[in-house]
mmCIF file of C-alpha atoms in Angstrom:
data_model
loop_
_atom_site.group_PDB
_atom_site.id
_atom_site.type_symbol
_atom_site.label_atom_id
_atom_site.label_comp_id
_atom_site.label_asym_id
_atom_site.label_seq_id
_atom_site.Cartn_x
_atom_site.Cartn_y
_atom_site.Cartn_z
ATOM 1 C CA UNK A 1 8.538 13.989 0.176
ATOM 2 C CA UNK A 2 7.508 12.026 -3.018
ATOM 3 C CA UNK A 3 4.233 13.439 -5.125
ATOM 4 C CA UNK A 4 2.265 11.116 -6.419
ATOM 5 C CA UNK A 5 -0.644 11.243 -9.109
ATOM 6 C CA UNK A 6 -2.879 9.144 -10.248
ATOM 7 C CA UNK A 7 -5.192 9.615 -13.350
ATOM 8 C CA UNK A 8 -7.810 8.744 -14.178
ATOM 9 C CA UNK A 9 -9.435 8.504 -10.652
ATOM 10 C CA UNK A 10 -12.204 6.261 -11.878
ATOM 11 C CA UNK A 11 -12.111 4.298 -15.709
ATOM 12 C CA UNK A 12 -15.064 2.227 -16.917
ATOM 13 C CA UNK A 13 -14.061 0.098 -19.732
ATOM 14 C CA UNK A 14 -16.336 -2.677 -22.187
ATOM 15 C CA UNK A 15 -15.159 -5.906 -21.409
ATOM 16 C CA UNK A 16 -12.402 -7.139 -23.878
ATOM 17 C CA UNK A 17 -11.053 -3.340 -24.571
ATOM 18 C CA UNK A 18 -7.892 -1.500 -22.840
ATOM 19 C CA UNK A 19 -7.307 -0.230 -19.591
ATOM 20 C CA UNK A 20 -4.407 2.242 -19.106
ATOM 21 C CA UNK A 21 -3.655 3.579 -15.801
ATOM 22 C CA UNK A 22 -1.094 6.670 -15.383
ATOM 23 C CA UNK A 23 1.437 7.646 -12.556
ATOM 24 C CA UNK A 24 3.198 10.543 -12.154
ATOM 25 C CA UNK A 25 6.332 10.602 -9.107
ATOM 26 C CA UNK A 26 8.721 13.671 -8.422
ATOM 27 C CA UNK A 27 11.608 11.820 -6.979
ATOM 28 C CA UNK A 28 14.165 11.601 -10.164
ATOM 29 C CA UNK A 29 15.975 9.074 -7.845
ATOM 30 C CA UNK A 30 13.355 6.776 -7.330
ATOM 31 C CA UNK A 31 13.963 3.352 -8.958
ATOM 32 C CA UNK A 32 11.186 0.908 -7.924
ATOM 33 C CA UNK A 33 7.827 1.378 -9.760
ATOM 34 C CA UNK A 34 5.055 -1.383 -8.560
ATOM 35 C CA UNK A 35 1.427 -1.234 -8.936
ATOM 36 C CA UNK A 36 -1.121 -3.066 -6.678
ATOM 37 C CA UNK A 37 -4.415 -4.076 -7.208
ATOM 38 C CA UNK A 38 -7.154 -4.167 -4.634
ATOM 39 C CA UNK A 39 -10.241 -5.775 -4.884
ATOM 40 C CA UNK A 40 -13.636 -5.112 -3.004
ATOM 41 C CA UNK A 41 -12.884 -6.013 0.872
ATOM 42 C CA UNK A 42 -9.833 -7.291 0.020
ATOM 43 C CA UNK A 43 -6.202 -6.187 0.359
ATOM 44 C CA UNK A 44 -3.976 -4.873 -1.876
ATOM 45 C CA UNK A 45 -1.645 -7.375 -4.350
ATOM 46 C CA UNK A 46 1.085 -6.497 -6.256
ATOM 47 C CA UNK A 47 0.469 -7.441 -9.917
ATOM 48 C CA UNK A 48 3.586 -6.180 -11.366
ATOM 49 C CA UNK A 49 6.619 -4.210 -10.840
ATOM 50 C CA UNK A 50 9.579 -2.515 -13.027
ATOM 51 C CA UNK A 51 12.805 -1.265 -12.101
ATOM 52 C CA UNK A 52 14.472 1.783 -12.804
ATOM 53 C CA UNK A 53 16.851 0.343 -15.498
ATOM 54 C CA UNK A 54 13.893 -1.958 -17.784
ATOM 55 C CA UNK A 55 11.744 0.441 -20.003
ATOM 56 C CA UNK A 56 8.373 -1.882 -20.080
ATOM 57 C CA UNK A 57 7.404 -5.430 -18.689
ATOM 58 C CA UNK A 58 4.845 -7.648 -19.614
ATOM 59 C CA UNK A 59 2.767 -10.672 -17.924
ATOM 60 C CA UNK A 60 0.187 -12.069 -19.991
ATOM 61 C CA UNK A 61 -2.480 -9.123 -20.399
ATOM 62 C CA UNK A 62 -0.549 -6.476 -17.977
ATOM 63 C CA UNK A 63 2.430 -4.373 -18.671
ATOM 64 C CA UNK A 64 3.870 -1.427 -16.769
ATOM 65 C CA UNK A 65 5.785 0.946 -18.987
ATOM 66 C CA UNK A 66 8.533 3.620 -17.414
ATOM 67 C CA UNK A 67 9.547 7.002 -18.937
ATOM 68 C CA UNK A 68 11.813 7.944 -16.682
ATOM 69 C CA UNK A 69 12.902 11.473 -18.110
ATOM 70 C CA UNK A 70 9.030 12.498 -17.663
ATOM 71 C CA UNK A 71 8.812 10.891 -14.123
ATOM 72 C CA UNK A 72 6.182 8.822 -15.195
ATOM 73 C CA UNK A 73 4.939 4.639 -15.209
ATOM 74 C CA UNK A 74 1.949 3.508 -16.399
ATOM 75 C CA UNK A 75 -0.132 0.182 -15.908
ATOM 76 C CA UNK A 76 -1.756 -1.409 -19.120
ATOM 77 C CA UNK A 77 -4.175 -4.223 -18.914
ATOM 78 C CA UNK A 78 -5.512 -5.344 -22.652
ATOM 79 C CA UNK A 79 -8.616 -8.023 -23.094
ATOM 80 C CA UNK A 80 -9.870 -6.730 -19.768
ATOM 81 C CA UNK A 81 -12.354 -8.837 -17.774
ATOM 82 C CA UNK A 82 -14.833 -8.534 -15.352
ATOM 83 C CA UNK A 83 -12.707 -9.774 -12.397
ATOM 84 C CA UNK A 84 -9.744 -6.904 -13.760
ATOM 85 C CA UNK A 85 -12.549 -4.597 -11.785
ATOM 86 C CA UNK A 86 -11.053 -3.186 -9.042
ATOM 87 C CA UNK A 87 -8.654 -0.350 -7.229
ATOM 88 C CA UNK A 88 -5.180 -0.041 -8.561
ATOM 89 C CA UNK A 89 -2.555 2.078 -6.998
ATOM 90 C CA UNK A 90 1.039 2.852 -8.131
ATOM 91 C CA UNK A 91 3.861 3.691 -4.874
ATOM 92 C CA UNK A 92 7.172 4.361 -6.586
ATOM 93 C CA UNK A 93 10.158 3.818 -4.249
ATOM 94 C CA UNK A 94 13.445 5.754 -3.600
ATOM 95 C CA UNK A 95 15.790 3.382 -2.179
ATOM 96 C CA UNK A 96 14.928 0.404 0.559
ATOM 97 C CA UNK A 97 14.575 2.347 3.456
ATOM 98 C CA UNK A 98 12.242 5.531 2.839
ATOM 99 C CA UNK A 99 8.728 6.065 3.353
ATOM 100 C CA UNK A 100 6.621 4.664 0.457
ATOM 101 C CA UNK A 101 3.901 7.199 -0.666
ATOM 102 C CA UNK A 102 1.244 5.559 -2.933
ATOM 103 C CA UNK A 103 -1.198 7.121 -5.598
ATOM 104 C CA UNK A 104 -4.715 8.267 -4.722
ATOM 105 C CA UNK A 105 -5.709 5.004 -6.297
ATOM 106 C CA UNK A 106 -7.943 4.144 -9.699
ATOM 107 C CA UNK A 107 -10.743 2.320 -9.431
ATOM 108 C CA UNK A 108 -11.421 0.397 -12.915
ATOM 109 C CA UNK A 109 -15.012 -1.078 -13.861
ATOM 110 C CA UNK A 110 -14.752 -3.325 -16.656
ATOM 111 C CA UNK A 111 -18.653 -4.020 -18.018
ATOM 112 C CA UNK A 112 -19.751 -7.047 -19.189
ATOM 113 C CA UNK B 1 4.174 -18.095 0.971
ATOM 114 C CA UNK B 2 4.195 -14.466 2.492
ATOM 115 C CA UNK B 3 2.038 -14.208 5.423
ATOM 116 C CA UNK B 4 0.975 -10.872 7.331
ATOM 117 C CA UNK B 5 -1.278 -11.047 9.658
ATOM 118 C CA UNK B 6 -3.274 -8.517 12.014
ATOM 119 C CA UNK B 7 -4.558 -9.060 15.452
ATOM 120 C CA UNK B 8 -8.127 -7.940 15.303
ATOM 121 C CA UNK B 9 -10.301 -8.047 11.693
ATOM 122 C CA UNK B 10 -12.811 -5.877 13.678
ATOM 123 C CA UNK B 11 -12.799 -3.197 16.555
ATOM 124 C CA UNK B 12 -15.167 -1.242 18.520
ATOM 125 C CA UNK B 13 -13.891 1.586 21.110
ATOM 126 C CA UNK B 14 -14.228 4.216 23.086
ATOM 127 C CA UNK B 15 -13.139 7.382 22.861
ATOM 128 C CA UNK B 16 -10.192 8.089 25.034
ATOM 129 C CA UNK B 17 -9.794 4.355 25.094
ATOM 130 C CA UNK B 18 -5.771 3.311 24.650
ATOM 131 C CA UNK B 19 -5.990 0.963 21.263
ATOM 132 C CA UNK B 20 -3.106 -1.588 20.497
ATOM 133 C CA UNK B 21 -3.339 -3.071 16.737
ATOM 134 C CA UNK B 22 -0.435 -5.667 16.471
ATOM 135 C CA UNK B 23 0.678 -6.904 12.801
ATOM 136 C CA UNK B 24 3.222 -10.041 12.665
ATOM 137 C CA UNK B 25 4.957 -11.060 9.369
ATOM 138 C CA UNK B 26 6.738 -14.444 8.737
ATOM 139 C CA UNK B 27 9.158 -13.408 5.708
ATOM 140 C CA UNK B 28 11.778 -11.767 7.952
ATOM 141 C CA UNK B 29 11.239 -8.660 6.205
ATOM 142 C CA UNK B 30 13.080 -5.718 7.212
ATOM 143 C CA UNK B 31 10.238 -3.089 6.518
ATOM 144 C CA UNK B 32 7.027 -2.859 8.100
ATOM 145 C CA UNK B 33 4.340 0.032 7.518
ATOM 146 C CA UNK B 34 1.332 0.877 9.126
ATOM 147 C CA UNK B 35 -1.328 2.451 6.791
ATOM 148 C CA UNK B 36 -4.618 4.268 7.280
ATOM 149 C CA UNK B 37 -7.606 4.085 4.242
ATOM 150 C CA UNK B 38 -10.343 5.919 3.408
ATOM 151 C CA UNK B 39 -12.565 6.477 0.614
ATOM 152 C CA UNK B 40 -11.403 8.653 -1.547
ATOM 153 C CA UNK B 41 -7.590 9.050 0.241
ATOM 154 C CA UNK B 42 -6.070 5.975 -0.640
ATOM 155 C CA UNK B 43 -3.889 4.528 1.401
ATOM 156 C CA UNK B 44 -1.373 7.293 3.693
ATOM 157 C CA UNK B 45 1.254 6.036 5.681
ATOM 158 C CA UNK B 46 1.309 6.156 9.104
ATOM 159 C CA UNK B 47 4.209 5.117 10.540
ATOM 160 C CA UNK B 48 7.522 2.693 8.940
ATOM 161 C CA UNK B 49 10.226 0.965 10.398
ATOM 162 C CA UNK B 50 13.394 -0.938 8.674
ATOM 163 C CA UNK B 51 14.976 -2.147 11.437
ATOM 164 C CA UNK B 52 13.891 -3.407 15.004
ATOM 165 C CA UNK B 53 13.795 -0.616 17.537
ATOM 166 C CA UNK B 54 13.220 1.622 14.562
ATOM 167 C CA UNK B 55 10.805 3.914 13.553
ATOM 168 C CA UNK B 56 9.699 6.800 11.048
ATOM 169 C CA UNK B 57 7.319 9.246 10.822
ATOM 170 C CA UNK B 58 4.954 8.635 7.779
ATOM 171 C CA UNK B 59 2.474 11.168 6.249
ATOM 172 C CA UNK B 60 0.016 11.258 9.088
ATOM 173 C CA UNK B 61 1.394 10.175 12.662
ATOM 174 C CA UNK B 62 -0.419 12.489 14.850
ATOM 175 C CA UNK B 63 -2.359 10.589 17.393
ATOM 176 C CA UNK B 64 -0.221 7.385 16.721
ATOM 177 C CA UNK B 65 2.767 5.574 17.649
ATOM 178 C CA UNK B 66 4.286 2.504 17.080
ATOM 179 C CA UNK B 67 6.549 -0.287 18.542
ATOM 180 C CA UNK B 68 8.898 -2.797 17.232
ATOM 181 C CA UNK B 69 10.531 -5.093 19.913
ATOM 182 C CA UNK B 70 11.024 -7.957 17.331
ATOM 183 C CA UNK B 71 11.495 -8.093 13.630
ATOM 184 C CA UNK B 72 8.438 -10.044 13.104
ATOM 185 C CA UNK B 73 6.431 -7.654 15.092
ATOM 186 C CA UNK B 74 4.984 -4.335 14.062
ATOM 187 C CA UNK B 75 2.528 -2.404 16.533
ATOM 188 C CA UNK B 76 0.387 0.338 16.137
ATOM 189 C CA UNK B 77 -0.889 2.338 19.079
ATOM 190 C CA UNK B 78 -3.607 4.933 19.532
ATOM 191 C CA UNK B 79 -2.699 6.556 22.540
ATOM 192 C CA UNK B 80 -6.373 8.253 23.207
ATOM 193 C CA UNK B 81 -8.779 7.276 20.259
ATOM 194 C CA UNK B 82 -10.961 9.608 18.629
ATOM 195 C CA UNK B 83 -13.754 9.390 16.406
ATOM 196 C CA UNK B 84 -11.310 10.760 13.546
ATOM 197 C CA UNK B 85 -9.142 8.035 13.523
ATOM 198 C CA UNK B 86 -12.687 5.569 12.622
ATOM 199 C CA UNK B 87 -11.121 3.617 9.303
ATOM 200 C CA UNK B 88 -9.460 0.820 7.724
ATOM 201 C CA UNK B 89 -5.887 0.129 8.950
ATOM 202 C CA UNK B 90 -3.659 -1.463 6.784
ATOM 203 C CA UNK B 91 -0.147 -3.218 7.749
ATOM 204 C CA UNK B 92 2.539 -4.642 5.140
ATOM 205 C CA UNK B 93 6.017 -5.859 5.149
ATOM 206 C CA UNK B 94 8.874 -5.964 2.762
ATOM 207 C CA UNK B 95 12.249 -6.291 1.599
ATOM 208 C CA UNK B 96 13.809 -3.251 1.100
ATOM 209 C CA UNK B 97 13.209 -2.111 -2.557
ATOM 210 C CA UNK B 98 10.591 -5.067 -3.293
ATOM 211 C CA UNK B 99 6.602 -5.336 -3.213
ATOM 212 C CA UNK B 100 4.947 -4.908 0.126
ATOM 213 C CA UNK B 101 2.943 -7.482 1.242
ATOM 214 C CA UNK B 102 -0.404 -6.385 3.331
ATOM 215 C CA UNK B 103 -2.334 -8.122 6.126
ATOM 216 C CA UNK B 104 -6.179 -8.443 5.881
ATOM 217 C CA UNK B 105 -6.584 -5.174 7.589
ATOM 218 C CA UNK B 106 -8.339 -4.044 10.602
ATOM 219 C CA UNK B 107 -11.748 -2.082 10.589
ATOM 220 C CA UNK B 108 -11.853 0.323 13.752
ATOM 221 C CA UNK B 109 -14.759 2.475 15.093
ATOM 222 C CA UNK B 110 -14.264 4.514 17.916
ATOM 223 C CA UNK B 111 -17.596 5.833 19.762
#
Protein backbone atom coordinates (compact mmCIF):
# COMPACT_ATOMS: atom_id res chain seq x y z
CA UNK A 1 0.00 0.00 0.00
CA UNK A 2 0.71 3.82 -0.19
CA UNK A 3 3.52 5.35 2.43
CA UNK A 4 2.84 8.34 3.66
CA UNK A 5 5.02 11.01 5.62
CA UNK A 6 4.44 13.83 7.17
CA UNK A 7 7.08 16.38 8.49
CA UNK A 8 7.27 18.31 10.63
CA UNK A 9 4.99 16.47 13.20
CA UNK A 10 4.42 19.61 15.21
CA UNK A 11 5.42 23.54 13.76
CA UNK A 12 4.99 26.60 15.97
CA UNK A 13 5.09 29.66 13.94
CA UNK A 14 4.86 33.85 15.06
CA UNK A 15 1.78 35.06 13.82
CA UNK A 16 2.13 36.77 10.34
CA UNK A 17 5.28 34.39 9.27
CA UNK A 18 5.17 31.05 6.99
CA UNK A 19 3.96 27.77 7.55
CA UNK A 20 5.16 24.97 5.21
CA UNK A 21 3.94 21.56 5.64
CA UNK A 22 5.70 18.51 3.67
CA UNK A 23 4.30 15.14 2.23
CA UNK A 24 6.02 12.46 0.99
CA UNK A 25 3.72 9.36 -1.06
CA UNK A 26 5.31 6.18 -2.78
CA UNK A 27 2.64 5.51 -5.29
CA UNK A 28 4.24 7.13 -8.69
CA UNK A 29 0.62 6.61 -9.99
CA UNK A 30 -1.14 8.51 -7.60
CA UNK A 31 -2.73 11.70 -9.04
CA UNK A 32 -4.91 13.38 -6.37
CA UNK A 33 -2.98 15.36 -3.68
CA UNK A 34 -5.51 17.13 -1.00
CA UNK A 35 -4.73 18.37 2.35
CA UNK A 36 -7.27 18.73 5.24
CA UNK A 37 -7.30 20.73 8.09
CA UNK A 38 -8.71 19.80 11.45
CA UNK A 39 -9.40 21.93 14.12
CA UNK A 40 -9.72 21.19 17.97
CA UNK A 41 -12.99 18.84 18.32
CA UNK A 42 -13.76 19.36 15.04
CA UNK A 43 -13.58 17.33 11.82
CA UNK A 44 -11.40 17.39 9.18
CA UNK A 45 -11.96 20.05 5.96
CA UNK A 46 -10.38 20.01 2.90
CA UNK A 47 -8.65 23.37 2.28
CA UNK A 48 -7.13 22.64 -0.97
CA UNK A 49 -6.34 20.10 -3.47
CA UNK A 50 -4.00 19.65 -6.75
CA UNK A 51 -4.04 17.24 -9.39
CA UNK A 52 -1.48 15.26 -10.84
CA UNK A 53 -1.10 17.38 -14.06
CA UNK A 54 -1.00 21.35 -12.20
CA UNK A 55 2.49 21.98 -10.56
CA UNK A 56 1.19 24.54 -7.64
CA UNK A 57 -2.27 26.16 -6.70
CA UNK A 58 -3.04 29.00 -4.79
CA UNK A 59 -6.17 30.40 -2.65
CA UNK A 60 -5.58 33.52 -0.97
CA UNK A 61 -2.78 32.68 1.76
CA UNK A 62 -2.59 28.69 0.94
CA UNK A 63 -0.90 26.93 -1.86
CA UNK A 64 -0.09 23.26 -2.33
CA UNK A 65 2.91 22.71 -4.55
CA UNK A 66 3.58 19.06 -6.39
CA UNK A 67 7.00 17.63 -7.44
CA UNK A 68 5.98 14.77 -8.81
CA UNK A 69 9.44 13.15 -9.88
CA UNK A 70 10.37 13.32 -5.97
CA UNK A 71 6.89 11.95 -4.88
CA UNK A 72 6.34 14.82 -2.93
CA UNK A 73 3.35 17.92 -2.22
CA UNK A 74 3.62 20.37 0.14
CA UNK A 75 1.04 22.80 1.89
CA UNK A 76 2.11 26.56 2.30
CA UNK A 77 0.14 28.96 4.34
CA UNK A 78 1.88 32.71 4.37
CA UNK A 79 0.51 35.67 6.89
CA UNK A 80 -0.52 32.87 9.21
CA UNK A 81 -3.11 33.58 11.93
CA UNK A 82 -4.16 32.42 15.04
CA UNK A 83 -7.25 30.52 13.77
CA UNK A 84 -4.56 28.74 10.87
CA UNK A 85 -3.77 26.69 14.37
CA UNK A 86 -4.66 23.41 13.93
CA UNK A 87 -3.98 19.59 12.51
CA UNK A 88 -3.29 19.29 8.85
CA UNK A 89 -3.02 16.04 7.06
CA UNK A 90 -2.12 15.27 3.40
CA UNK A 91 -3.93 11.61 1.79
CA UNK A 92 -2.71 11.39 -1.78
CA UNK A 93 -4.98 9.22 -3.97
CA UNK A 94 -4.33 6.54 -6.68
CA UNK A 95 -7.31 6.39 -8.74
CA UNK A 96 -11.23 6.66 -7.43
CA UNK A 97 -11.60 3.47 -6.02
CA UNK A 98 -8.53 2.53 -3.64
CA UNK A 99 -8.05 2.86 -0.10
CA UNK A 100 -6.98 6.42 0.88
CA UNK A 101 -4.02 6.37 3.40
CA UNK A 102 -3.48 9.81 5.06
CA UNK A 103 -0.29 11.39 6.75
CA UNK A 104 0.42 11.07 10.47
CA UNK A 105 -0.90 14.59 10.58
CA UNK A 106 0.92 18.19 11.59
CA UNK A 107 -0.30 20.02 14.12
CA UNK A 108 0.59 23.91 13.51
CA UNK A 109 0.51 26.59 16.47
CA UNK A 110 0.60 29.93 15.14
CA UNK A 111 1.42 32.49 18.36
CA UNK A 112 0.02 35.60 18.72
CA UNK B 1 -24.16 21.56 0.86
CA UNK B 2 -22.41 18.13 1.69
CA UNK B 3 -23.86 16.55 4.64
CA UNK B 4 -22.46 13.36 6.59
CA UNK B 5 -23.84 12.51 9.40
CA UNK B 6 -23.22 9.81 12.27
CA UNK B 7 -25.71 8.13 14.46
CA UNK B 8 -24.35 8.57 17.92
CA UNK B 9 -21.84 11.81 18.89
CA UNK B 10 -21.19 9.75 22.10
CA UNK B 11 -21.04 6.00 23.24
CA UNK B 12 -20.56 4.05 26.29
CA UNK B 13 -20.26 0.02 26.17
CA UNK B 14 -19.52 -2.97 27.36
CA UNK B 15 -17.12 -5.19 26.61
CA UNK B 16 -18.34 -8.04 24.55
CA UNK B 17 -21.24 -5.78 23.78
CA UNK B 18 -22.21 -5.98 19.72
CA UNK B 19 -21.76 -2.02 18.65
CA UNK B 20 -23.52 -0.68 15.41
CA UNK B 21 -22.17 2.98 14.34
CA UNK B 22 -24.30 3.99 11.23
CA UNK B 23 -22.98 7.04 8.94
CA UNK B 24 -25.55 8.42 6.14
CA UNK B 25 -24.39 10.87 3.40
CA UNK B 26 -26.74 12.99 1.15
CA UNK B 27 -24.28 13.72 -1.93
CA UNK B 28 -24.81 10.31 -3.57
CA UNK B 29 -21.27 9.67 -3.24
CA UNK B 30 -19.93 6.51 -4.36
CA UNK B 31 -17.16 6.14 -1.58
CA UNK B 32 -17.64 5.83 1.96
CA UNK B 33 -14.77 5.16 4.65
CA UNK B 34 -14.82 4.37 8.07
CA UNK B 35 -11.81 5.77 10.07
CA UNK B 36 -10.37 5.23 13.53
CA UNK B 37 -8.19 8.36 15.43
CA UNK B 38 -5.95 8.56 17.98
CA UNK B 39 -3.46 10.82 19.31
CA UNK B 40 -0.56 10.58 17.80
CA UNK B 41 -1.87 7.94 14.77
CA UNK B 42 -3.79 10.10 12.72
CA UNK B 43 -6.46 8.96 11.11
CA UNK B 44 -6.15 4.82 9.71
CA UNK B 45 -8.70 3.46 7.68
CA UNK B 46 -10.83 0.97 8.67
CA UNK B 47 -12.88 -0.22 6.23
CA UNK B 48 -14.06 1.49 2.35
CA UNK B 49 -16.62 0.79 0.03
CA UNK B 50 -17.31 2.29 -3.69
CA UNK B 51 -20.20 0.67 -4.50
CA UNK B 52 -23.33 -0.69 -2.54
CA UNK B 53 -22.86 -4.24 -1.39
CA UNK B 54 -19.18 -3.44 -1.49
CA UNK B 55 -16.51 -3.51 0.75
CA UNK B 56 -12.59 -3.30 1.37
CA UNK B 57 -10.32 -4.02 3.82
CA UNK B 58 -8.53 -0.79 5.09
CA UNK B 59 -5.34 -0.63 7.26
CA UNK B 60 -6.83 -1.95 10.45
CA UNK B 61 -10.12 -4.16 10.09
CA UNK B 62 -9.58 -6.66 12.72
CA UNK B 63 -12.43 -6.63 15.11
CA UNK B 64 -14.66 -4.71 12.53
CA UNK B 65 -16.97 -5.08 9.78
CA UNK B 66 -19.09 -3.13 7.83
CA UNK B 67 -22.41 -3.02 5.82
CA UNK B 68 -23.73 -1.17 2.92
CA UNK B 69 -27.38 -2.04 1.93
CA UNK B 70 -27.92 1.48 0.37
CA UNK B 71 -25.69 4.03 -1.20
CA UNK B 72 -26.45 6.57 1.33
CA UNK B 73 -25.71 4.22 4.09
CA UNK B 74 -22.37 3.21 5.52
CA UNK B 75 -22.23 0.96 8.80
CA UNK B 76 -19.66 0.09 11.01
CA UNK B 77 -19.91 -2.89 13.32
CA UNK B 78 -17.93 -4.09 16.31
CA UNK B 79 -18.76 -7.52 16.53
CA UNK B 80 -17.48 -8.00 20.40
CA UNK B 81 -16.03 -4.59 21.69
CA UNK B 82 -12.96 -4.31 23.52
CA UNK B 83 -11.36 -1.79 25.48
CA UNK B 84 -8.76 -1.40 22.46
CA UNK B 85 -11.05 -0.25 20.10
CA UNK B 86 -11.91 3.03 22.92
CA UNK B 87 -11.41 6.16 20.23
CA UNK B 88 -12.69 8.59 17.88
CA UNK B 89 -14.42 7.12 14.78
CA UNK B 90 -14.48 9.01 11.85
CA UNK B 91 -16.84 8.43 8.61
CA UNK B 92 -16.54 10.39 5.13
CA UNK B 93 -17.87 10.14 1.70
CA UNK B 94 -16.74 11.04 -1.73
CA UNK B 95 -16.63 11.06 -5.31
CA UNK B 96 -14.20 8.98 -6.61
CA UNK B 97 -10.90 10.98 -7.01
CA UNK B 98 -12.34 14.19 -5.07
CA UNK B 99 -12.13 15.49 -1.30
CA UNK B 100 -13.77 13.36 1.32
CA UNK B 101 -16.20 14.84 3.27
CA UNK B 102 -16.33 13.66 7.19
CA UNK B 103 -19.22 13.40 9.66
CA UNK B 104 -18.86 14.92 13.20
CA UNK B 105 -17.45 11.72 14.45
CA UNK B 106 -18.35 9.40 17.14
CA UNK B 107 -16.46 9.14 20.58
CA UNK B 108 -16.69 5.39 21.89
CA UNK B 109 -15.59 3.92 25.29
CA UNK B 110 -15.94 0.47 25.88
CA UNK B 111 -15.76 -0.69 29.74
Amino acid sequence: GENVEQHPSTLSVQEGDSAVIKCTYSDSASNYFPWYKQELGKRPQLIIDIRSNVGEKKDQRIAVTLNKTAKHFSLHITETQPEDSAVYFCAPQTGGYQKVTFGTGTKLQVIP
Amino acid sequence: DVKVTQSSRYLVKRTGEKVFLECVQDMDHENMFWYRQDPGLGLRLIYFSYDVKMKEKGDIPEGYSVSREKKERFSLILESASTNQTSMYLCASSFPEQAQYFGPGTRLLVL
